[in-house]
Amino acid sequence: MDSHAYLRDVVRTYRNYKALADKAIAQVPTDADLHKQIDPDSNSIAVIVKHVAGNLRSRFRDFLTTDGEKPDRHRDDEFEMPEQVTREEILRWWNEGWAIALGSIEALTPEDLDRRVSIRGEAFLVPEALSRSATHTAYHVGQIVYVARHLASPNWKSLSIPKGQSAEFATGAFKTKGIAPGSPDDPR
C-alpha cells in the first residue's frame, strides 16, 4: 500500500465527516434546537458535539508522544450540559477539536505509520488508532445528522442522494451535490 495515498485518504475521510456534520448542524433552525433531545435517554447535538470535540482534542493533542486519554479530559462531563450555550460556542468547541485532530493527522509521515501510540494505556499502531478514531467519529456524525434531520424537518436538504433519485445520481446529475469525490466541497 502506498503510505502517502493512505494518509491522504485518512485526511479526506476526516474532512468529509466534519463537512457532513457541519452541513447538518447548519440546517438546525435555532440554538435551542441544538439542545433538544429526541427522547430522555438520547443526547442533543450540543452534547454530541461537546463529546466528539473532547475526544478529538484528547486523542490528537501530542498524538505520537502522549497517551490519547489526557489527564485533563473529563469524559463524563462531556455528556452534561447544565445550561444551554449558543451555536457559536458549540461550533467553537467543535472547530477546536477538529483543528487539533486534523493538524496532527496532516502532520503524519509514512514513517509514523509504523509507530505505536497509547490510548488509556493500551498500545496501538498509528493506523489502528486512526481507524478506531474515525469509526468513533463517524458513529457520532451519524447521530448528529439523524437528529439534525429530525429537527430541520420538513425543510431538510439531503446531504447525499435524495430518496428516489439514485438513477439521476448514477448519470452524474448531482456532480455538485454533497461531499462526493470531485464535488466542490471535496477537500482533496
Coordinates of C-alpha atoms in Angstrom, one line a residue:
M1 CA 0.0 0.0 0.0
D2 CA 1.2 3.5 -0.8
S3 CA 1.6 5.2 2.6
H4 CA 1.2 8.7 1.1
A5 CA -2.1 7.6 -0.5
Y6 CA -3.3 6.1 2.8
L7 CA -2.5 9.3 4.7
R8 CA -4.3 11.4 2.1
D9 CA -7.3 9.2 2.4
V10 CA -7.4 9.4 6.1
V11 CA -7.3 13.2 5.9
R12 CA -10.0 13.2 3.3
T13 CA -12.2 10.8 5.4
Y14 CA -11.9 13.0 8.5
R15 CA -12.6 16.2 6.5
N16 CA -15.7 14.5 4.9
Y17 CA -17.1 13.6 8.3
K18 CA -16.6 17.1 9.6
A19 CA -18.2 18.6 6.5
L20 CA -21.2 16.2 6.8
A21 CA -21.8 17.2 10.4
D22 CA -21.2 20.9 9.6
K23 CA -23.8 20.8 6.9
A24 CA -26.3 19.0 9.2
I25 CA -25.7 21.4 12.1
A26 CA -26.2 24.4 9.8
Q27 CA -29.7 23.2 9.0
V28 CA -30.8 23.0 12.6
P29 CA -33.2 26.0 12.9
T30 CA -32.3 27.5 16.3
D31 CA -29.7 27.5 19.0
A32 CA -32.3 26.0 21.4
D33 CA -32.9 23.2 18.9
L34 CA -29.2 22.2 19.2
H35 CA -30.0 21.3 22.8
K36 CA -33.2 19.2 22.1
Q37 CA -33.2 15.5 22.9
I38 CA -35.3 13.2 20.8
D39 CA -36.0 11.2 24.0
P40 CA -34.9 11.5 27.6
D41 CA -32.1 8.9 27.2
S42 CA -30.7 10.4 24.0
N43 CA -28.0 13.1 23.6
S44 CA -28.6 16.5 22.0
I45 CA -26.5 17.7 19.1
A46 CA -24.8 20.1 21.6
V47 CA -23.8 17.2 23.8
I48 CA -22.6 15.0 20.9
V49 CA -20.5 17.9 19.6
K50 CA -19.1 18.5 23.1
H51 CA -18.2 14.8 23.4
V52 CA -16.6 14.5 19.9
A53 CA -14.7 17.7 20.4
G54 CA -13.4 16.5 23.7
N55 CA -12.5 13.1 22.3
L56 CA -10.6 14.6 19.3
R57 CA -8.8 17.1 21.5
S58 CA -7.7 14.3 23.8
R59 CA -6.7 11.7 21.2
F60 CA -4.8 14.0 18.9
R61 CA -3.1 16.6 21.1
D62 CA 0.5 15.3 21.2
F63 CA -0.8 12.3 19.3
L64 CA 2.5 10.5 18.8
T65 CA 4.1 11.2 22.2
T66 CA 1.4 11.1 25.0
D67 CA -1.5 8.8 25.9
G68 CA -4.6 9.6 23.9
E69 CA -6.7 9.8 27.1
K70 CA -5.3 13.1 28.5
P71 CA -5.4 13.7 32.3
D72 CA -7.3 17.0 31.7
R73 CA -10.1 15.2 29.9
H74 CA -13.3 14.6 31.9
R75 CA -15.3 12.3 29.6
D76 CA -18.4 12.1 31.8
D77 CA -18.6 15.9 31.8
E78 CA -18.8 15.9 28.0
F79 CA -22.3 14.4 28.4
E80 CA -23.5 17.1 30.8
M81 CA -24.9 20.4 29.6
P82 CA -26.4 22.1 32.7
E83 CA -27.0 25.3 30.7
Q84 CA -27.7 26.0 27.1
V85 CA -24.9 27.6 25.2
T86 CA -25.1 29.4 21.9
R87 CA -24.5 27.8 18.5
E88 CA -21.3 30.0 18.3
E89 CA -19.9 28.4 21.5
I90 CA -20.9 24.9 20.3
L91 CA -19.2 25.4 17.0
R92 CA -16.1 26.8 18.8
W93 CA -15.7 23.5 20.7
W94 CA -16.3 21.6 17.5
N95 CA -13.8 23.5 15.4
E96 CA -11.1 23.5 18.1
G97 CA -11.3 19.7 18.4
W98 CA -11.2 19.2 14.7
A99 CA -8.3 21.7 14.3
I100 CA -6.2 19.7 16.7
A101 CA -7.1 16.4 15.1
L102 CA -6.6 17.5 11.5
G103 CA -3.4 19.3 12.4
S104 CA -1.9 16.1 14.0
I105 CA -3.2 13.8 11.2
E106 CA -2.0 16.1 8.4
A107 CA 1.5 16.2 10.1
L108 CA 1.9 12.4 10.0
T109 CA 4.5 10.9 7.7
P110 CA 4.7 7.5 6.1
E111 CA 7.3 6.6 8.7
D112 CA 4.9 7.4 11.5
L113 CA 2.6 4.6 10.4
D114 CA 5.0 2.1 12.0
R115 CA 4.9 3.9 15.3
R116 CA 2.8 2.9 18.3
V117 CA 0.6 5.2 20.3
S118 CA -1.3 4.5 23.5
I119 CA -4.9 5.1 24.4
R120 CA -5.8 4.5 28.1
G121 CA -2.5 2.6 28.4
E122 CA -3.2 0.2 25.5
A123 CA -0.8 0.3 22.6
F124 CA -2.0 0.7 19.0
L125 CA -0.2 1.1 15.7
V126 CA -0.9 4.6 14.3
P127 CA -3.2 3.2 11.6
E128 CA -5.1 1.2 14.2
A129 CA -5.6 4.4 16.3
L130 CA -6.7 6.4 13.3
S131 CA -9.2 3.7 12.3
R132 CA -10.5 3.5 15.8
S133 CA -10.9 7.3 16.0
A134 CA -12.5 7.5 12.5
T135 CA -15.0 4.8 13.4
H136 CA -15.9 6.6 16.7
T137 CA -16.2 9.9 14.9
A138 CA -18.4 8.5 12.1
Y139 CA -20.7 7.0 14.7
H140 CA -21.3 10.3 16.3
V141 CA -21.5 12.2 13.0
G142 CA -24.3 9.8 12.0
Q143 CA -26.1 10.7 15.2
I144 CA -25.7 14.4 14.5
V145 CA -27.1 14.0 11.0
Y146 CA -30.0 11.9 12.3
V147 CA -31.0 14.4 15.0
A148 CA -30.5 17.4 12.7
R149 CA -32.7 15.9 10.1
H150 CA -35.4 15.3 12.6
L151 CA -35.2 18.9 13.9
A152 CA -34.9 20.5 10.5
S153 CA -37.9 18.6 9.0
P154 CA -39.7 19.5 6.7
N155 CA -37.0 21.9 5.4
W156 CA -34.2 19.3 5.5
K157 CA -31.9 19.4 2.4
S158 CA -30.4 16.0 1.7
L159 CA -26.7 15.7 2.3
S160 CA -26.4 12.7 0.0
I161 CA -28.5 11.2 -2.7
P162 CA -32.1 12.3 -2.1
K163 CA -34.7 9.5 -1.9
G164 CA -35.9 8.3 -5.2
Q165 CA -33.0 10.0 -7.1
S166 CA -30.4 7.2 -7.3
A167 CA -30.8 6.8 -11.1
E168 CA -30.2 10.5 -11.6
F169 CA -27.1 10.3 -9.4
A170 CA -25.8 7.4 -11.4
T171 CA -25.9 9.5 -14.6
G172 CA -23.9 12.3 -13.0
A173 CA -26.8 14.7 -12.4
F174 CA -25.5 15.5 -8.9
K175 CA -21.9 16.3 -9.6
T176 CA -22.0 19.2 -7.2
K177 CA -24.2 17.6 -4.6
G178 CA -22.9 16.8 -1.1
I179 CA -19.3 15.9 -0.5
A180 CA -18.9 13.2 -3.1
P181 CA -15.4 12.8 -4.6
G182 CA -14.9 15.5 -7.2
S183 CA -17.6 17.8 -5.7
P184 CA -16.8 21.4 -5.0
D185 CA -16.6 20.6 -1.3
D186 CA -14.3 17.6 -1.8
P187 CA -11.2 18.5 0.3
R188 CA -8.8 16.6 -2.0

